[in-house]
PDB file of C-alpha atoms in Angstrom:
ATOM      1  CA  MET M   1      32.471  23.432 -19.196  1.00 45.00           C
ATOM      2  CA  ASN M   2      29.510  21.360 -18.018  1.00 49.00           C
ATOM      3  CA  SER M   3      27.213  20.202 -20.270  1.00 53.00           C
ATOM      4  CA  ILE M   4      24.255  22.586 -20.841  1.00 65.00           C
ATOM      5  CA  ASP M   5      20.984  20.735 -21.916  1.00 71.00           C
ATOM      6  CA  LYS M   6      17.257  22.054 -22.102  1.00 75.00           C
ATOM      7  CA  GLU M   7      16.392  19.966 -19.027  1.00 79.00           C
ATOM      8  CA  PHE M   8      18.874  21.776 -16.803  1.00 78.00           C
ATOM      9  CA  ILE M   9      17.728  25.195 -18.288  1.00 79.00           C
ATOM     10  CA  ASN M  10      14.191  24.428 -17.568  1.00 81.00           C
ATOM     11  CA  ARG M  11      14.860  23.404 -14.034  1.00 82.00           C
ATOM     12  CA  VAL M  12      16.809  26.454 -13.045  1.00 80.00           C
ATOM     13  CA  LYS M  13      14.197  28.794 -14.556  1.00 82.00           C
ATOM     14  CA  GLU M  14      11.422  26.924 -12.914  1.00 84.00           C
ATOM     15  CA  MET M  15      13.386  27.660  -9.638  1.00 85.00           C
ATOM     16  CA  ILE M  16      13.467  31.263 -10.356  1.00 84.00           C
ATOM     17  CA  ARG M  17       9.593  31.515 -11.116  1.00 83.00           C
ATOM     18  CA  ASP M  18       9.138  29.956  -7.581  1.00 84.00           C
ATOM     19  CA  ASP M  19      11.304  32.747  -6.510  1.00 85.00           C
ATOM     20  CA  ASP M  20      14.341  30.436  -5.182  1.00 86.00           C
ATOM     21  CA  THR M  21      16.583  33.108  -6.828  1.00 84.00           C
ATOM     22  CA  GLU M  22      19.124  32.837  -4.054  1.00 86.00           C
ATOM     23  CA  GLU M  23      19.250  29.194  -4.509  1.00 87.00           C
ATOM     24  CA  VAL M  24      19.433  29.297  -8.183  1.00 81.00           C
ATOM     25  CA  ILE M  25      22.610  31.453  -8.228  1.00 83.00           C
ATOM     26  CA  ASP M  26      24.299  28.972  -5.829  1.00 83.00           C
ATOM     27  CA  VAL M  27      23.667  26.307  -8.547  1.00 82.00           C
ATOM     28  CA  LEU M  28      24.691  28.390 -11.232  1.00 80.00           C
ATOM     29  CA  LEU M  29      27.966  29.673  -9.614  1.00 79.00           C
ATOM     30  CA  GLU M  30      28.888  25.883  -8.836  1.00 79.00           C
ATOM     31  CA  PHE M  31      27.794  24.929 -12.794  1.00 76.00           C
ATOM     32  CA  PHE M  32      30.020  27.810 -13.944  1.00 70.00           C
ATOM     33  CA  GLU M  33      32.908  27.473 -11.348  1.00 67.00           C
ATOM     34  CA  PRO M  34      35.354  25.503 -14.117  1.00 65.00           C
ATOM     35  CA  MET M  35      34.943  28.818 -16.367  1.00 57.00           C
ATOM     36  CA  LEU M  36      36.255  31.187 -13.425  1.00 51.00           C
ATOM     37  CA  LYS M  37      37.277  34.390 -15.023  1.00 51.00           C
ATOM     38  CA  THR M  38      35.258  34.070 -17.838  1.00 61.00           C
ATOM     39  CA  ASP M  39      32.327  36.479 -19.144  1.00 64.00           C
ATOM     40  CA  TYR M  40      29.571  33.855 -18.140  1.00 69.00           C
ATOM     41  CA  TYR M  41      31.012  33.872 -14.312  1.00 71.00           C
ATOM     42  CA  ASP M  42      31.480  37.565 -14.166  1.00 72.00           C
ATOM     43  CA  GLU M  43      27.961  38.481 -15.409  1.00 76.00           C
ATOM     44  CA  LEU M  44      26.657  35.940 -12.809  1.00 76.00           C
ATOM     45  CA  ILE M  45      28.459  37.593 -10.086  1.00 77.00           C
ATOM     46  CA  GLY M  46      26.874  40.531 -11.184  1.00 77.00           C
ATOM     47  CA  HIS M  47      23.574  39.125 -10.929  1.00 79.00           C
ATOM     48  CA  SER M  48      24.560  37.914  -7.401  1.00 82.00           C
ATOM     49  CA  SER M  49      25.597  41.520  -6.463  1.00 81.00           C
ATOM     50  CA  GLN M  50      22.249  43.044  -7.794  1.00 79.00           C
ATOM     51  CA  LEU M  51      20.277  40.555  -5.896  1.00 83.00           C
ATOM     52  CA  ASN M  52      22.212  41.276  -2.554  1.00 85.00           C
ATOM     53  CA  ARG M  53      22.130  45.005  -3.048  1.00 82.00           C
ATOM     54  CA  LEU M  54      18.249  44.743  -3.309  1.00 82.00           C
ATOM     55  CA  ASN M  55      17.992  42.447  -0.343  1.00 87.00           C
ATOM     56  CA  LYS M  56      20.242  45.070   1.410  1.00 85.00           C
ATOM     57  CA  ARG M  57      17.714  47.912   0.896  1.00 83.00           C
ATOM     58  CA  LYS M  58      14.742  46.219   1.749  1.00 84.00           C
ATOM     59  CA  ARG M  59      16.382  45.410   4.938  1.00 87.00           C
ATOM     60  CA  LYS M  60      17.452  48.851   5.629  1.00 85.00           C
ATOM     61  CA  GLY M  61      13.910  49.952   4.807  1.00 85.00           C
ATOM     62  CA  LEU M  62      14.670  52.062   1.605  1.00 82.00           C
ATOM     63  CA  LEU M  63      12.051  50.002  -0.535  1.00 78.00           C
ATOM     64  CA  THR M  64       8.581  49.646  -0.099  1.00 84.00           C
ATOM     65  CA  ASP M  65       7.206  46.037  -0.255  1.00 82.00           C
ATOM     66  CA  GLU M  66       5.590  47.189  -3.767  1.00 78.00           C
ATOM     67  CA  ARG M  67       9.019  48.405  -5.194  1.00 78.00           C
ATOM     68  CA  TYR M  68      11.021  45.596  -3.499  1.00 83.00           C
ATOM     69  CA  ASN M  69       8.554  43.014  -5.226  1.00 82.00           C
ATOM     70  CA  VAL M  70       8.937  44.623  -8.826  1.00 77.00           C
ATOM     71  CA  SER M  71      12.570  45.167  -8.850  1.00 81.00           C
ATOM     72  CA  ARG M  72      13.022  41.442  -7.454  1.00 85.00           C
ATOM     73  CA  ASN M  73      10.705  40.179 -10.325  1.00 81.00           C
ATOM     74  CA  GLN M  74      12.685  42.308 -12.624  1.00 78.00           C
ATOM     75  CA  ALA M  75      16.277  40.707 -11.333  1.00 81.00           C
ATOM     76  CA  ASN M  76      14.756  37.485 -11.835  1.00 82.00           C
ATOM     77  CA  GLN M  77      13.674  38.153 -15.043  1.00 80.00           C
ATOM     78  CA  ASN M  78      17.279  39.178 -15.937  1.00 78.00           C
ATOM     79  CA  LEU M  79      18.603  36.121 -14.498  1.00 79.00           C
ATOM     80  CA  ILE M  80      16.041  34.096 -17.066  1.00 81.00           C
ATOM     81  CA  ASP M  81      17.368  36.285 -20.068  1.00 78.00           C
ATOM     82  CA  PHE M  82      21.185  35.380 -18.658  1.00 78.00           C
ATOM     83  CA  ILE M  83      20.407  31.892 -18.716  1.00 78.00           C
ATOM     84  CA  ASN M  84      18.666  31.902 -22.146  1.00 77.00           C
ATOM     85  CA  ASP M  85      21.552  33.655 -23.628  1.00 75.00           C
ATOM     86  CA  VAL M  86      24.155  31.045 -22.416  1.00 74.00           C
ATOM     87  CA  TYR M  87      21.830  28.409 -23.721  1.00 73.00           C
ATOM     88  CA  ARG M  88      21.548  30.034 -27.045  1.00 71.00           C
ATOM     89  CA  ARG M  89      25.189  30.357 -27.365  1.00 66.00           C
ATOM     90  CA  SER M  90      26.025  26.914 -26.461  1.00 65.00           C
ATOM     91  CA  ARG M  91      23.602  25.755 -29.176  1.00 62.00           C
ATOM     92  CA  ARG M  92      25.058  28.038 -31.865  1.00 53.00           C
ATOM     93  CA  LYS M  93      28.222  26.394 -31.519  1.00 48.00           C
ATOM     94  CA  SER M  94      26.835  23.168 -32.171  1.00 48.00           C
ATOM     95  CA  LEU M  95      24.290  23.759 -35.195  1.00 44.00           C
ATOM     96  CA  PRO M  96      25.927  24.014 -38.708  1.00 45.00           C
ATOM     97  CA  SER M  97      26.482  27.388 -40.016  1.00 42.00           C
ATOM     98  CA  ARG M  98      24.171  28.787 -42.764  1.00 43.00           C
ATOM     99  CA  ALA M  99      24.108  31.531 -45.540  1.00 41.00           C
ATOM    100  CA  PRO M 100      21.621  34.255 -44.695  1.00 44.00           C
ATOM    101  CA  ALA M 101      18.323  34.641 -46.225  1.00 45.00           C
ATOM    102  CA  THR M 102      18.363  37.211 -49.405  1.00 44.00           C
ATOM    103  CA  GLY M 103      15.614  38.533 -51.543  1.00 45.00           C
ATOM    104  CA  VAL M 104      17.201  37.400 -54.519  1.00 44.00           C
ATOM    105  CA  GLN M 105      17.624  33.752 -55.709  1.00 46.00           C
ATOM    106  CA  ILE M 106      19.477  32.224 -58.802  1.00 42.00           C
ATOM    107  CA  ASP M 107      17.730  29.415 -60.400  1.00 47.00           C
ATOM    108  CA  GLU M 108      19.662  26.326 -61.984  1.00 45.00           C
ATOM    109  CA  GLU M 109      20.935  26.959 -65.124  1.00 46.00           C
ATOM    110  CA  THR M 110      18.536  26.261 -67.997  1.00 46.00           C
ATOM    111  CA  SER M 111      20.058  26.039 -71.542  1.00 48.00           C
ATOM    112  CA  GLY M 112      22.947  27.696 -70.618  1.00 52.00           C
ATOM    113  CA  ILE M 113      21.036  30.609 -69.640  1.00 53.00           C
ATOM    114  CA  THR M 114      21.071  31.645 -65.804  1.00 58.00           C
ATOM    115  CA  LYS M 115      17.339  32.613 -64.681  1.00 66.00           C
ATOM    116  CA  GLU M 116      16.961  35.083 -61.603  1.00 70.00           C
ATOM    117  CA  LYS M 117      13.720  36.249 -60.138  1.00 66.00           C
ATOM    118  CA  ILE M 118      12.277  38.209 -57.138  1.00 63.00           C
ATOM    119  CA  VAL M 119      11.164  35.634 -54.262  1.00 61.00           C
ATOM    120  CA  GLY M 120       8.723  37.133 -52.265  1.00 58.00           C
ATOM    121  CA  LYS M 121       8.855  40.996 -51.619  1.00 62.00           C
ATOM    122  CA  SER M 122      11.641  42.776 -53.434  1.00 63.00           C
ATOM    123  CA  GLU M 123      14.416  43.795 -50.986  1.00 68.00           C
ATOM    124  CA  PHE M 124      16.598  45.728 -53.542  1.00 77.00           C
ATOM    125  CA  ARG M 125      17.791  49.148 -52.022  1.00 78.00           C
ATOM    126  CA  ASP M 126      20.289  51.681 -53.482  1.00 84.00           C
ATOM    127  CA  VAL M 127      23.465  51.683 -51.974  1.00 88.00           C
ATOM    128  CA  ILE M 128      22.697  55.129 -50.409  1.00 89.00           C
ATOM    129  CA  TRP M 129      20.828  53.042 -47.926  1.00 89.00           C
ATOM    130  CA  LEU M 130      24.082  51.990 -46.415  1.00 92.00           C
ATOM    131  CA  GLN M 131      25.042  55.499 -45.710  1.00 92.00           C
ATOM    132  CA  ARG M 132      21.839  56.344 -44.121  1.00 93.00           C
ATOM    133  CA  GLY M 133      22.124  53.509 -41.987  1.00 95.00           C
ATOM    134  CA  MET M 134      25.466  54.756 -40.810  1.00 95.00           C
ATOM    135  CA  MET M 135      24.189  58.054 -40.278  1.00 95.00           C
ATOM    136  CA  ALA M 136      21.466  56.340 -37.873  1.00 96.00           C
ATOM    137  CA  ALA M 137      24.300  54.158 -36.456  1.00 97.00           C
ATOM    138  CA  LYS M 138      25.769  57.406 -34.949  1.00 97.00           C
ATOM    139  CA  SER M 139      22.686  58.045 -32.387  1.00 98.00           C
ATOM    140  CA  VAL M 140      23.129  54.656 -30.737  1.00 98.00           C
ATOM    141  CA  CYS M 141      25.318  54.390 -27.711  1.00 98.00           C
ATOM    142  CA  LYS M 142      26.266  51.952 -25.138  1.00 98.00           C
ATOM    143  CA  ILE M 143      24.972  52.306 -21.678  1.00 98.00           C
ATOM    144  CA  LYS M 144      27.501  51.606 -18.601  1.00 96.00           C
ATOM    145  CA  LEU M 145      25.799  51.186 -15.273  1.00 96.00           C
ATOM    146  CA  ALA M 146      27.712  51.511 -12.037  1.00 94.00           C
ATOM    147  CA  ASP M 147      27.644  48.306 -11.339  1.00 92.00           C
ATOM    148  CA  GLY M 148      29.642  47.187 -14.650  1.00 92.00           C
ATOM    149  CA  SER M 149      26.368  45.964 -16.415  1.00 94.00           C
ATOM    150  CA  THR M 150      25.559  47.313 -19.759  1.00 96.00           C
ATOM    151  CA  GLY M 151      22.651  48.366 -22.252  1.00 97.00           C
ATOM    152  CA  THR M 152      22.014  50.067 -25.414  1.00 98.00           C
ATOM    153  CA  GLY M 153      20.136  53.612 -26.026  1.00 98.00           C
ATOM    154  CA  PHE M 154      19.783  55.821 -28.832  1.00 98.00           C
ATOM    155  CA  MET M 155      19.160  59.645 -29.108  1.00 98.00           C
ATOM    156  CA  LEU M 156      15.915  61.488 -30.108  1.00 97.00           C
ATOM    157  CA  LYS M 157      15.410  65.346 -29.979  1.00 94.00           C
ATOM    158  CA  ASN M 158      16.103  67.674 -27.466  1.00 94.00           C
ATOM    159  CA  ASN M 159      19.102  65.321 -26.119  1.00 96.00           C
ATOM    160  CA  LEU M 160      16.665  62.826 -24.925  1.00 97.00           C
ATOM    161  CA  LEU M 161      17.929  59.298 -24.724  1.00 98.00           C
ATOM    162  CA  LEU M 162      15.511  56.091 -25.054  1.00 98.00           C
ATOM    163  CA  THR M 163      16.370  52.694 -23.457  1.00 98.00           C
ATOM    164  CA  ASN M 164      14.681  50.040 -21.252  1.00 98.00           C
ATOM    165  CA  TYR M 165      13.064  50.020 -17.653  1.00 97.00           C
ATOM    166  CA  HIS M 166      15.348  47.239 -17.016  1.00 96.00           C
ATOM    167  CA  VAL M 167      18.254  48.928 -18.120  1.00 97.00           C
ATOM    168  CA  LEU M 168      17.469  52.420 -15.779  1.00 97.00           C
ATOM    169  CA  GLU M 169      15.002  51.183 -13.233  1.00 96.00           C
ATOM    170  CA  ASP M 170      15.005  54.579 -11.306  1.00 96.00           C
ATOM    171  CA  ALA M 171      16.688  57.893 -11.374  1.00 97.00           C
ATOM    172  CA  ASP M 172      19.161  56.904  -9.087  1.00 96.00           C
ATOM    173  CA  ILE M 173      20.485  54.237 -11.367  1.00 97.00           C
ATOM    174  CA  ALA M 174      20.430  56.875 -14.261  1.00 97.00           C
ATOM    175  CA  THR M 175      22.597  59.506 -12.170  1.00 97.00           C
ATOM    176  CA  TYR M 176      25.563  57.055 -11.983  1.00 96.00           C
ATOM    177  CA  ALA M 177      25.223  55.554 -15.475  1.00 97.00           C
ATOM    178  CA  LYS M 178      27.241  56.748 -18.601  1.00 97.00           C
ATOM    179  CA  ALA M 179      25.975  56.769 -22.270  1.00 98.00           C
ATOM    180  CA  ILE M 180      29.286  55.623 -24.490  1.00 97.00           C
ATOM    181  CA  PHE M 181      28.853  57.277 -28.005  1.00 97.00           C
ATOM    182  CA  HIS M 182      31.196  55.954 -31.004  1.00 96.00           C
ATOM    183  CA  PHE M 183      32.040  52.633 -29.031  1.00 96.00           C
ATOM    184  CA  GLU M 184      32.617  51.001 -32.434  1.00 95.00           C
ATOM    185  CA  GLU M 185      35.861  50.080 -34.597  1.00 89.00           C
ATOM    186  CA  ASP M 186      37.218  52.414 -37.149  1.00 86.00           C
ATOM    187  CA  MET M 187      38.912  51.237 -40.519  1.00 85.00           C
ATOM    188  CA  GLU M 188      41.924  50.782 -38.562  1.00 83.00           C
ATOM    189  CA  GLY M 189      40.193  48.892 -35.914  1.00 84.00           C
ATOM    190  CA  ASN M 190      40.508  51.617 -33.370  1.00 88.00           C
ATOM    191  CA  VAL M 191      37.961  52.780 -31.042  1.00 90.00           C
ATOM    192  CA  ASN M 192      37.873  56.118 -30.143  1.00 92.00           C
ATOM    193  CA  SER M 193      34.347  56.671 -28.011  1.00 95.00           C
ATOM    194  CA  LYS M 194      33.262  59.338 -25.669  1.00 96.00           C
ATOM    195  CA  SER M 195      31.383  59.180 -22.630  1.00 97.00           C
ATOM    196  CA  TYR M 196      28.362  61.531 -21.285  1.00 98.00           C
ATOM    197  CA  SER M 197      26.567  61.358 -17.890  1.00 97.00           C
ATOM    198  CA  LEU M 198      22.872  61.354 -17.935  1.00 98.00           C
ATOM    199  CA  ASP M 199      20.757  64.150 -16.324  1.00 97.00           C
ATOM    200  CA  PRO M 200      17.653  62.467 -14.639  1.00 98.00           C
ATOM    201  CA  ALA M 201      17.328  65.648 -12.566  1.00 97.00           C
ATOM    202  CA  SER M 202      16.469  67.497 -15.798  1.00 97.00           C
ATOM    203  CA  PHE M 203      14.119  64.749 -17.264  1.00 97.00           C
ATOM    204  CA  PHE M 204      13.359  61.043 -16.641  1.00 97.00           C
ATOM    205  CA  GLU M 205      10.296  58.841 -17.388  1.00 97.00           C
ATOM    206  CA  ASN M 206      10.026  55.252 -17.375  1.00 96.00           C
ATOM    207  CA  ASP M 207       7.483  52.583 -17.417  1.00 97.00           C
ATOM    208  CA  SER M 208       7.862  48.689 -16.448  1.00 96.00           C
ATOM    209  CA  GLU M 209       4.969  47.633 -18.287  1.00 96.00           C
ATOM    210  CA  LEU M 210       6.200  49.040 -21.535  1.00 97.00           C
ATOM    211  CA  ASP M 211       9.719  48.303 -20.622  1.00 97.00           C
ATOM    212  CA  PHE M 212      11.230  51.686 -21.508  1.00 98.00           C
ATOM    213  CA  ALA M 213      13.223  54.543 -19.867  1.00 98.00           C
ATOM    214  CA  LEU M 214      13.536  58.270 -21.314  1.00 98.00           C
ATOM    215  CA  VAL M 215      16.166  60.450 -19.878  1.00 98.00           C
ATOM    216  CA  LYS M 216      18.091  63.544 -20.439  1.00 98.00           C
ATOM    217  CA  VAL M 217      21.735  63.234 -21.768  1.00 98.00           C
ATOM    218  CA  LYS M 218      24.076  65.900 -20.184  1.00 97.00           C
ATOM    219  CA  GLU M 219      26.759  67.753 -22.695  1.00 96.00           C
ATOM    220  CA  GLN M 220      30.317  66.811 -21.561  1.00 93.00           C
ATOM    221  CA  GLU M 221      33.173  69.449 -21.367  1.00 92.00           C
ATOM    222  CA  GLY M 222      35.901  68.453 -23.864  1.00 91.00           C
ATOM    223  CA  ALA M 223      33.485  66.118 -25.562  1.00 93.00           C
ATOM    224  CA  PRO M 224      32.105  66.891 -29.079  1.00 95.00           C
ATOM    225  CA  PRO M 225      28.342  68.327 -28.562  1.00 97.00           C
ATOM    226  CA  LEU M 226      25.556  65.734 -28.415  1.00 97.00           C
ATOM    227  CA  SER M 227      24.197  67.229 -31.534  1.00 96.00           C
ATOM    228  CA  ASP M 228      27.243  65.509 -33.761  1.00 96.00           C
ATOM    229  CA  TYR M 229      25.364  61.945 -32.843  1.00 97.00           C
ATOM    230  CA  GLY M 230      22.228  63.347 -34.567  1.00 96.00           C
ATOM    231  CA  CYS M 231      18.856  61.766 -33.445  1.00 96.00           C
ATOM    232  CA  LEU M 232      16.777  59.002 -34.852  1.00 96.00           C
ATOM    233  CA  ASN M 233      13.541  59.301 -36.612  1.00 93.00           C
ATOM    234  CA  ILE M 234      10.656  57.781 -35.280  1.00 94.00           C
ATOM    235  CA  GLU M 235       7.801  55.828 -37.016  1.00 92.00           C
ATOM    236  CA  ILE M 236       4.324  55.540 -34.845  1.00 91.00           C
ATOM    237  CA  ASN M 237       1.785  55.265 -37.620  1.00 89.00           C
ATOM    238  CA  ARG M 238       3.280  52.568 -40.021  1.00 87.00           C
ATOM    239  CA  PHE M 239       4.863  49.343 -39.157  1.00 89.00           C
ATOM    240  CA  PRO M 240       6.672  46.198 -40.855  1.00 92.00           C
ATOM    241  CA  GLU M 241       4.555  43.485 -41.881  1.00 92.00           C
ATOM    242  CA  PRO M 242       5.352  39.703 -41.338  1.00 93.00           C
ATOM    243  CA  GLU M 243       8.308  38.922 -43.471  1.00 90.00           C
ATOM    244  CA  ASP M 244       9.424  42.320 -43.882  1.00 92.00           C
ATOM    245  CA  TYR M 245      13.094  42.897 -42.774  1.00 93.00           C
ATOM    246  CA  VAL M 246      14.070  44.973 -39.741  1.00 96.00           C
ATOM    247  CA  SER M 247      17.415  46.014 -38.584  1.00 97.00           C
ATOM    248  CA  ILE M 248      18.607  46.279 -35.163  1.00 98.00           C
ATOM    249  CA  ILE M 249      21.977  48.261 -34.456  1.00 98.00           C
ATOM    250  CA  GLN M 250      23.144  47.542 -30.798  1.00 97.00           C
ATOM    251  CA  HIS M 251      26.193  46.755 -28.383  1.00 97.00           C
ATOM    252  CA  PRO M 252      25.226  42.999 -27.804  1.00 95.00           C
ATOM    253  CA  ALA M 253      27.317  41.462 -24.574  1.00 93.00           C
ATOM    254  CA  GLY M 254      28.777  45.312 -24.388  1.00 94.00           C
ATOM    255  CA  GLU M 255      30.689  44.866 -27.216  1.00 94.00           C
ATOM    256  CA  THR M 256      31.442  47.214 -30.113  1.00 95.00           C
ATOM    257  CA  LYS M 257      28.472  48.392 -31.993  1.00 96.00           C
ATOM    258  CA  LYS M 258      27.046  45.674 -34.254  1.00 96.00           C
ATOM    259  CA  LEU M 259      24.220  45.185 -36.593  1.00 96.00           C
ATOM    260  CA  ALA M 260      22.043  42.518 -37.055  1.00 96.00           C
ATOM    261  CA  PHE M 261      18.649  41.967 -39.447  1.00 93.00           C
ATOM    262  CA  ASP M 262      16.276  39.477 -40.341  1.00 94.00           C
ATOM    263  CA  ARG M 263      12.493  39.369 -40.822  1.00 94.00           C
ATOM    264  CA  VAL M 264       9.331  40.249 -38.721  1.00 96.00           C
ATOM    265  CA  ASP M 265       7.416  37.265 -37.482  1.00 96.00           C
ATOM    266  CA  ASN M 266       4.346  39.113 -36.145  1.00 96.00           C
ATOM    267  CA  THR M 267       2.964  42.303 -34.257  1.00 95.00           C
ATOM    268  CA  GLU M 268       0.426  41.552 -31.403  1.00 92.00           C
ATOM    269  CA  GLY M 269      -0.598  44.400 -28.967  1.00 94.00           C
ATOM    270  CA  PHE M 270       2.269  46.568 -28.117  1.00 95.00           C
ATOM    271  CA  LEU M 271       4.887  44.031 -29.073  1.00 96.00           C
ATOM    272  CA  MET M 272       6.641  43.451 -32.512  1.00 97.00           C
ATOM    273  CA  ARG M 273       8.625  39.967 -32.859  1.00 97.00           C
ATOM    274  CA  TYR M 274      11.481  39.251 -34.963  1.00 97.00           C
ATOM    275  CA  LYS M 275      14.117  36.841 -35.865  1.00 95.00           C
ATOM    276  CA  ALA M 276      17.157  39.527 -35.825  1.00 95.00           C
ATOM    277  CA  ASP M 277      19.752  38.314 -33.331  1.00 94.00           C
ATOM    278  CA  THR M 278      20.351  39.947 -30.227  1.00 95.00           C
ATOM    279  CA  LEU M 279      22.352  39.323 -26.798  1.00 93.00           C
ATOM    280  CA  LYS M 280      22.414  40.765 -23.465  1.00 91.00           C
ATOM    281  CA  GLY M 281      23.704  43.983 -23.535  1.00 95.00           C
ATOM    282  CA  SER M 282      21.300  44.593 -26.614  1.00 96.00           C
ATOM    283  CA  SER M 283      18.520  45.634 -24.289  1.00 97.00           C
ATOM    284  CA  GLY M 284      17.215  49.342 -25.247  1.00 98.00           C
ATOM    285  CA  SER M 285      18.230  49.019 -28.835  1.00 98.00           C
ATOM    286  CA  PRO M 286      16.425  50.746 -31.978  1.00 98.00           C
ATOM    287  CA  VAL M 287      14.435  48.387 -34.187  1.00 98.00           C
ATOM    288  CA  PHE M 288      14.554  49.989 -37.877  1.00 97.00           C
ATOM    289  CA  ASP M 289      12.202  49.488 -40.538  1.00 95.00           C
ATOM    290  CA  ALA M 290      13.674  49.806 -44.003  1.00 92.00           C
ATOM    291  CA  ASN M 291      13.732  53.476 -44.221  1.00 92.00           C
ATOM    292  CA  TRP M 292      15.865  53.646 -41.068  1.00 96.00           C
ATOM    293  CA  ASN M 293      12.904  54.929 -38.987  1.00 95.00           C
ATOM    294  CA  VAL M 294      12.832  53.435 -35.171  1.00 97.00           C
ATOM    295  CA  VAL M 295       9.611  51.452 -34.907  1.00 97.00           C
ATOM    296  CA  ALA M 296      10.310  49.296 -31.957  1.00 97.00           C
ATOM    297  CA  LEU M 297      12.507  49.275 -28.602  1.00 98.00           C
ATOM    298  CA  HIS M 298      14.397  45.876 -28.343  1.00 98.00           C
ATOM    299  CA  HIS M 299      13.847  44.561 -24.882  1.00 93.00           C
ATOM    300  CA  SER M 300      14.133  40.826 -24.717  1.00 94.00           C
ATOM    301  CA  PHE M 301      14.128  37.155 -26.121  1.00 92.00           C
ATOM    302  CA  VAL M 302      10.651  35.653 -26.266  1.00 93.00           C
ATOM    303  CA  ASP M 303      10.736  32.335 -23.779  1.00 88.00           C
ATOM    304  CA  GLY M 304      10.636  29.179 -25.739  1.00 87.00           C
ATOM    305  CA  GLN M 305      10.673  30.673 -29.259  1.00 91.00           C
ATOM    306  CA  GLU M 306      13.458  31.480 -31.581  1.00 91.00           C
ATOM    307  CA  LEU M 307      12.325  35.194 -31.632  1.00 96.00           C
ATOM    308  CA  ASN M 308      13.388  38.141 -30.032  1.00 96.00           C
ATOM    309  CA  GLN M 309      10.638  40.948 -29.337  1.00 97.00           C
ATOM    310  CA  GLY M 310      10.293  44.965 -28.814  1.00 97.00           C
ATOM    311  CA  THR M 311       7.884  47.450 -27.779  1.00 97.00           C
ATOM    312  CA  LEU M 312       6.228  49.623 -30.514  1.00 97.00           C
ATOM    313  CA  LEU M 313       7.134  53.192 -30.371  1.00 96.00           C
ATOM    314  CA  SER M 314       3.583  54.180 -30.787  1.00 95.00           C
ATOM    315  CA  ALA M 315       2.686  52.556 -27.585  1.00 96.00           C
ATOM    316  CA  ILE M 316       5.573  54.279 -25.503  1.00 96.00           C
ATOM    317  CA  ASN M 317       4.842  57.527 -27.558  1.00 95.00           C
ATOM    318  CA  GLU M 318       0.869  57.199 -26.225  1.00 94.00           C
ATOM    319  CA  LYS M 319       2.091  56.551 -22.867  1.00 95.00           C
ATOM    320  CA  LEU M 320       4.207  59.739 -22.889  1.00 95.00           C
ATOM    321  CA  ASN M 321       1.212  61.705 -24.060  1.00 90.00           C
ATOM    322  CA  GLY M 322       2.684  62.395 -27.449  1.00 88.00           C
ATOM    323  CA  VAL M 323       6.337  63.364 -26.113  1.00 86.00           C
ATOM    324  CA  LEU M 324       8.054  61.386 -28.804  1.00 87.00           C
ATOM    325  CA  GLY M 325       6.083  62.643 -31.674  1.00 72.00           C
ATOM    326  CA  THR M 326       6.785  66.146 -30.656  1.00 55.00           C
ATOM    327  CA  ALA M 327      10.222  65.892 -29.060  1.00 48.00           C
TER     328      ALA M 327
END
């Protein structure tokens, strides 16, 4: 694989910001050519196909100039997210591993007696916390689009599913998308997932600024009722503070369900930023507080910083005139 350095990353991102996207894709295809038949190359082909479809719809007069510009800007942002993911993965391979931060630290032994203390806020949890997390995880699903790209979503009341705008940009895309529940390994390493269609004709709302999409999910004949997956509780009044832990249940890179957790960095406007790991495919994941309430909708990596960020559920609820709080 060719060397990935910061200068190369910055150069291609600057080209994207100048809207030289087609040229960037040609550059990247040449860059990743030695890695044919890999996830990197396949995902890049997906970005190229998305851009070609968008341009074709514009030529046929199926998109207004305004809608075309919004969709092209989102396609450009998706490509930047992809480049950031590739750069982060390449860096992680060269960095030494480190033990995860914990809330308890053991001091050096003094006079033969080991002393312990709470460092910062206490992070002790009753073990029932783990079971509650497993229950919350049931409501999280993988979203697979017709073009093969993936995201994450989660269930709220009334069979409504919440994910990102950039995952479900319009009702047409949602019509052909699938929500895949229980895409996770059991104790024997087996995966027994169930797929459900979305029903945007019954309910569909989205917003590009807050990057959310809310859509109805159909019951599926021969599959368990959607009630088996439960629904998540949301928190719109109290938010984790800096240095509090948040957890993200997600399908990174379209893989089986994963959990990541780390500390909050800051909350600004309608965005919360945190250190918990995500990858492309994690878009639309729920960000949980310590009580397994959803406080934010994960949507992106913070460009230029070692942080991820999500939209506060309070902002989404306000935009929807309280639908989330009453659903």
